[in-house]
PDB file of C-alpha atoms in Angstrom:
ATOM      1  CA  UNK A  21       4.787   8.007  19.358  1.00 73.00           C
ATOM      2  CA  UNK A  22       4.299   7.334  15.858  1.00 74.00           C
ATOM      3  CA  UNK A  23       6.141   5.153  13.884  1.00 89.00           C
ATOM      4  CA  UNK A  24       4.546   4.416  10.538  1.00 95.00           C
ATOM      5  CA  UNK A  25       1.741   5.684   7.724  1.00 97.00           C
ATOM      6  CA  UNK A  26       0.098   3.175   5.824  1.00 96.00           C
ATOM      7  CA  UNK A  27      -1.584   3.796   2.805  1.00 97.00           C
ATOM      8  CA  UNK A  28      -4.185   2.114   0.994  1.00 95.00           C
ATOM      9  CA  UNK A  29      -4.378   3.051  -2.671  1.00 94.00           C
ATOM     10  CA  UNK A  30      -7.925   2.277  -4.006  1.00 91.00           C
ATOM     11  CA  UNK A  31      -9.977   3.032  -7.364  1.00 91.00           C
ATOM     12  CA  UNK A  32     -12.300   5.152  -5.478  1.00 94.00           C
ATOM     13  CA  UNK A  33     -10.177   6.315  -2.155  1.00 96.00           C
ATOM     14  CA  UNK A  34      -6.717   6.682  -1.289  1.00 97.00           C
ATOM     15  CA  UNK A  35      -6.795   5.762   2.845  1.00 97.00           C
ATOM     16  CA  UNK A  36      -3.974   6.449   4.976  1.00 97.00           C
ATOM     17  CA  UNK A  37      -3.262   5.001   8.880  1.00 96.00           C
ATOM     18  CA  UNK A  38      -0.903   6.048  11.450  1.00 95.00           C
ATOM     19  CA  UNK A  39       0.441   3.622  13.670  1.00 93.00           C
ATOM     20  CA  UNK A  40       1.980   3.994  16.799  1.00 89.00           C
ATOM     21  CA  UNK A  41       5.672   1.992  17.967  1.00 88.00           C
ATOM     22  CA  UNK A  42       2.978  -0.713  19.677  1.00 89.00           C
ATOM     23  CA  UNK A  43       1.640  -1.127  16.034  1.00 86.00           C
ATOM     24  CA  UNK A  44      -1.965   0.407  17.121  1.00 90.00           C
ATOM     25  CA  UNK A  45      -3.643   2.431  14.900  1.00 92.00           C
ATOM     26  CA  UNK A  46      -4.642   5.377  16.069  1.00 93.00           C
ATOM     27  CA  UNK A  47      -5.905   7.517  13.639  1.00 94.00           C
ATOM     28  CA  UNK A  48      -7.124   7.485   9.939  1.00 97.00           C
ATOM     29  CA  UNK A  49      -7.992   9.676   7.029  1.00 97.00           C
ATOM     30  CA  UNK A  50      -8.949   9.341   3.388  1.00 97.00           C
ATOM     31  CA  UNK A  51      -9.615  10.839   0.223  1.00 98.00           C
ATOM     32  CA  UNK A  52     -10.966  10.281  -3.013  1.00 98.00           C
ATOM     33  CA  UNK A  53      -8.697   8.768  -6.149  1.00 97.00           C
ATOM     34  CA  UNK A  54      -7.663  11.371  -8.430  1.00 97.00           C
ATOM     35  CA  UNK A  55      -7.234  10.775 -12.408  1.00 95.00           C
ATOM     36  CA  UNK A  56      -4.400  12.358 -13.171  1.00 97.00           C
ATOM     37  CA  UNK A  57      -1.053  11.282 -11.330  1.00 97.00           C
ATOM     38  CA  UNK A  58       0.163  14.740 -10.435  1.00 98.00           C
ATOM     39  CA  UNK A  59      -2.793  14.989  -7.929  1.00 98.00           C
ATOM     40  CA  UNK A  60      -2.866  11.281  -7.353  1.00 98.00           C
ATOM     41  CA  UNK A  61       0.910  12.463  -5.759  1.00 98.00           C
ATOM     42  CA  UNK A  62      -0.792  15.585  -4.189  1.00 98.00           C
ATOM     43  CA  UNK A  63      -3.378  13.594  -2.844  1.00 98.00           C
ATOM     44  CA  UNK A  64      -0.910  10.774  -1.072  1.00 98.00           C
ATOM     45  CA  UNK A  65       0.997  14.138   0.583  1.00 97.00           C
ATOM     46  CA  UNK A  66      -2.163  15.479   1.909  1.00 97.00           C
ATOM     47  CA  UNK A  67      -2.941  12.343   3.760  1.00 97.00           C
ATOM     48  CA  UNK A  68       0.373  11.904   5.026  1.00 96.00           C
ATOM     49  CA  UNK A  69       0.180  15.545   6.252  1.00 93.00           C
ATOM     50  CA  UNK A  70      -2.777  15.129   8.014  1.00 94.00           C
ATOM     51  CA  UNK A  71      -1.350  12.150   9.695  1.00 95.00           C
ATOM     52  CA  UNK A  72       2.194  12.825  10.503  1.00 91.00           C
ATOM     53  CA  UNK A  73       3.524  15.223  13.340  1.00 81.00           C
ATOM     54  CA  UNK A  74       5.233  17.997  12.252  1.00 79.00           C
ATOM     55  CA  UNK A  75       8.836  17.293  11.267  1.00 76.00           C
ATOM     56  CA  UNK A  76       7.994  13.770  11.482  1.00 77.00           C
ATOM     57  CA  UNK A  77       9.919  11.082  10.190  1.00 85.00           C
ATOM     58  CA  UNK A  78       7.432   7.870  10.386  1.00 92.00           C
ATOM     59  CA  UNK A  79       8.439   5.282   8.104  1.00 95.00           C
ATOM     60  CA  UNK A  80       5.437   4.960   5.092  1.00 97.00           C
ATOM     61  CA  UNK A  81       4.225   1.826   3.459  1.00 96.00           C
ATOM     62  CA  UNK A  82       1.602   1.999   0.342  1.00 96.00           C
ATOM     63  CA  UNK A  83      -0.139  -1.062  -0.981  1.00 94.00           C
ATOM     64  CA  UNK A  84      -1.807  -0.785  -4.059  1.00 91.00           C
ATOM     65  CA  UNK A  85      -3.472  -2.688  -7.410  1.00 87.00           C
ATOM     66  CA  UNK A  86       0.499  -2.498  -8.887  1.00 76.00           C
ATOM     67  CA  UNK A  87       2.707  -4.536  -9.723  1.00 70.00           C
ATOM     68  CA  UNK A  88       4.932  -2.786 -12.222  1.00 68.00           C
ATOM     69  CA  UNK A  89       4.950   0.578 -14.127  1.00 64.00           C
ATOM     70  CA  UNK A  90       2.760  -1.712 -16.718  1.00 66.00           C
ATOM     71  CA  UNK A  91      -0.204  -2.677 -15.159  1.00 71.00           C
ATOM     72  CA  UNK A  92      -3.078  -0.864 -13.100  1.00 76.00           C
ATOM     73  CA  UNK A  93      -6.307  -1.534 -14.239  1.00 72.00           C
ATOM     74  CA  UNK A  94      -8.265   0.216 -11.187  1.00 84.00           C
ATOM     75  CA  UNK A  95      -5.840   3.257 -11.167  1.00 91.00           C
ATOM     76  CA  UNK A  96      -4.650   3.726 -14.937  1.00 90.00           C
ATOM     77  CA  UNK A  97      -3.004   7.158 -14.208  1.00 93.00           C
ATOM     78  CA  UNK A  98      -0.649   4.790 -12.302  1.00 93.00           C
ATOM     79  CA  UNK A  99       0.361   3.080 -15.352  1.00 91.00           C
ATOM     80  CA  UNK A 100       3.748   4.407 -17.122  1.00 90.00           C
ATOM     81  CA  UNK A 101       5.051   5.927 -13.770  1.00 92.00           C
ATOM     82  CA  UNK A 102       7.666   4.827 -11.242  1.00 92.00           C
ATOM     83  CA  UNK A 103       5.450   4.970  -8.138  1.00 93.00           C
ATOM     84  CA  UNK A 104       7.781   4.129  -5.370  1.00 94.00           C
ATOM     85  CA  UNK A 105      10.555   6.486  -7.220  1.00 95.00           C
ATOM     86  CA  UNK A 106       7.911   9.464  -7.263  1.00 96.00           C
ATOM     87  CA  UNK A 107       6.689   9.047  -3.562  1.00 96.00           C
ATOM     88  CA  UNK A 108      10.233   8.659  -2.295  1.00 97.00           C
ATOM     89  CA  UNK A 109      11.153  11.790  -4.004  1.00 97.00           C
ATOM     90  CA  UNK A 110       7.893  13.588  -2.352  1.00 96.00           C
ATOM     91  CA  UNK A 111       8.457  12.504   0.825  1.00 95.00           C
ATOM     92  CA  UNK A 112      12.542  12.485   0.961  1.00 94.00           C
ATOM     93  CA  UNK A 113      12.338   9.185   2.720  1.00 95.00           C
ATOM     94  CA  UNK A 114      12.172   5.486   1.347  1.00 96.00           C
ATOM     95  CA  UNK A 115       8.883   4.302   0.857  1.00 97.00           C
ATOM     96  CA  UNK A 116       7.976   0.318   0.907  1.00 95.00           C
ATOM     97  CA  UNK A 117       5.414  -0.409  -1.790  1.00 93.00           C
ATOM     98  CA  UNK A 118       3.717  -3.583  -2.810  1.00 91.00           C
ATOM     99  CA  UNK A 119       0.555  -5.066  -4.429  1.00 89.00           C
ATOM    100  CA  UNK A 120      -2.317  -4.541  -2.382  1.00 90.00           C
ATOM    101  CA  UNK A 121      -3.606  -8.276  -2.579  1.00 90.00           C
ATOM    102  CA  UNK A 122       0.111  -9.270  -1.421  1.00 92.00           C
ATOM    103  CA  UNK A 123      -0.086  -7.191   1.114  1.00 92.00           C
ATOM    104  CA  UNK A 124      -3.533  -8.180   2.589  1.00 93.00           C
ATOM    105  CA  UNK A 125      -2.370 -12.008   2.458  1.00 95.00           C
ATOM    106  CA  UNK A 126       0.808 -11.195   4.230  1.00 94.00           C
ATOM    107  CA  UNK A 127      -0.657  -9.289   6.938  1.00 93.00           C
ATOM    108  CA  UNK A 128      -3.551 -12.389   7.343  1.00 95.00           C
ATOM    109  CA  UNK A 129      -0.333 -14.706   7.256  1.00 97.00           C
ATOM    110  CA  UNK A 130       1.580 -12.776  10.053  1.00 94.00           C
ATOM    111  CA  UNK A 131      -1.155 -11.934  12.158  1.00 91.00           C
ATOM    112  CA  UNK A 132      -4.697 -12.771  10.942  1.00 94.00           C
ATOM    113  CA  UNK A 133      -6.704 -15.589  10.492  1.00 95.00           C
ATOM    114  CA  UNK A 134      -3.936 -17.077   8.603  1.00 96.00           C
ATOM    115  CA  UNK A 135      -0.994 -16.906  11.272  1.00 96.00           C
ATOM    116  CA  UNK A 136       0.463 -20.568  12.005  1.00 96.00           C
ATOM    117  CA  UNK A 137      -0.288 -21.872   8.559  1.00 97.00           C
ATOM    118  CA  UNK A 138       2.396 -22.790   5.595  1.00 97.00           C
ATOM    119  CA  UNK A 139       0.343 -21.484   3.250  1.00 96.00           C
ATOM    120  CA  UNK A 140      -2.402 -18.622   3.049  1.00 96.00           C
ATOM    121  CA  UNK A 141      -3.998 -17.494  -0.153  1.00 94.00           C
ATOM    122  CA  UNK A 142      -5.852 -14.304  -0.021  1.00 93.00           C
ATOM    123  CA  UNK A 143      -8.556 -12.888  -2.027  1.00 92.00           C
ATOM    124  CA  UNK A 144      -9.704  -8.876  -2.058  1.00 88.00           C
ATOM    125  CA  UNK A 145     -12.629  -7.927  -3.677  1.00 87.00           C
ATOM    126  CA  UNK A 146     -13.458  -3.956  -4.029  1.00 80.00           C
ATOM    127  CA  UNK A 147     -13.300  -1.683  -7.433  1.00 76.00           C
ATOM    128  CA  UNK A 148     -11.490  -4.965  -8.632  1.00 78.00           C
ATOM    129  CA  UNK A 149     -10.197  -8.365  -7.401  1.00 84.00           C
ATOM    130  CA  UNK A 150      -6.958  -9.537  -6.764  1.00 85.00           C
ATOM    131  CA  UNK A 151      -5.487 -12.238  -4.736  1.00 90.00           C
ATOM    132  CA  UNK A 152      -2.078 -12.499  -2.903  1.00 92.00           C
ATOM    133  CA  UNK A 153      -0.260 -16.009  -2.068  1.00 93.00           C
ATOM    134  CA  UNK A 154       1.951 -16.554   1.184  1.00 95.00           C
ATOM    135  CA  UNK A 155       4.222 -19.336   1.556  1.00 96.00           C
ATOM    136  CA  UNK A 156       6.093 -19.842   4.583  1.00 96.00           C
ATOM    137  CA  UNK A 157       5.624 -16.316   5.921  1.00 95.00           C
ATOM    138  CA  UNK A 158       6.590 -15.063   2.212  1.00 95.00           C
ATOM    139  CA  UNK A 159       4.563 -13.599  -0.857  1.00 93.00           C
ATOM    140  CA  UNK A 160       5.418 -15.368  -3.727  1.00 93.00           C
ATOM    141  CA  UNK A 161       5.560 -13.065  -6.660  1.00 87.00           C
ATOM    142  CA  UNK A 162       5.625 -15.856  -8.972  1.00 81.00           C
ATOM    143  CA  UNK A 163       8.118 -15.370 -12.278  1.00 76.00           C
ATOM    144  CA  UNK A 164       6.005 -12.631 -13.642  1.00 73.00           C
ATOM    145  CA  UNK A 165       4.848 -10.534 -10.356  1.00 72.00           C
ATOM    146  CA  UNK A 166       1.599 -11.717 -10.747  1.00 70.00           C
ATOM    147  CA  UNK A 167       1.428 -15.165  -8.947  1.00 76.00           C
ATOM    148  CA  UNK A 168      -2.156 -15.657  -6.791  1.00 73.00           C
ATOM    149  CA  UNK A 169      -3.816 -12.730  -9.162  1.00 71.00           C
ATOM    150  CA  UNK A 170      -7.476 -13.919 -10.371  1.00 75.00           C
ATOM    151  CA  UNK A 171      -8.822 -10.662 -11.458  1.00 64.00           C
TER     152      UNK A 171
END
């Protein structure tokens, strides 16, 4: 059965992942990054149409280069707009966002080649480079959101 869509917001792809309730992932798709924000949107829906049953209800997560509505540098049509607002409205369901570097130093914390450690600092390297810090199973954001970020 599946549970959950991830997706992985890029400069040059948007890729989505469905999960099943074992956490396996068991199928993927992806598109290219769109400029402008309205098919940015269009874009995320496609994917999770592709990947989602029909009348499906999975729970979605999106990581991307974002902290705020201020900064994007790898997808400016991000900038200005309430992402997590828009995608909840799109897909009538709450949607759990975070930075992408966050994200990737979380998931090595919980169940990579960081799990067991107090600390794991991550670094991701693709259209730009960002870097995520875990402390005691948590991301800390730091007092301005951008704690661990290099790039």
């Amino acid at each position: 059965m599946i549970t959950s869509i991830g997706l992985d917001i890029g400069g040059t792809k948007i890729a989505g992942t469905v999960f099943d309730d074992a956490g396996r992932d068991i199928a993927q798709a992806s598109l290219p990054t769109p400029g402008e924000y309205q098919a940015f949107l269009a874009t995320c829906a496609d994917i999770v149409r592709k990947l989602e049953q029909p009348g499906g209800t999975a729970t979605i997560g999106v990581c991307a280069p974002y902290s705020d509505e201020t900064t994007c540098a790898n997808v400016p049509c991000l900038v200005g707009k309430n992402l997590r607002a828009d995608l909840e409205a799109l897909f009538e369901r709450p949607v759990a966002l975070g930075n992408d570097a966050n994200c990737a130093a979380l998931a090595e914390a919980m169940d990579g080649a960081g799990k067991g450690y107090k600390s794991v600092f991550g670094l991701i390297m693709g259209t730009g480079v960002g870097a995520g810090f875990v402390l005691d199973g948590h991301v800390v954001v730091g007092a301005n959101g951008l704690c661990g970020e290099i790039g």
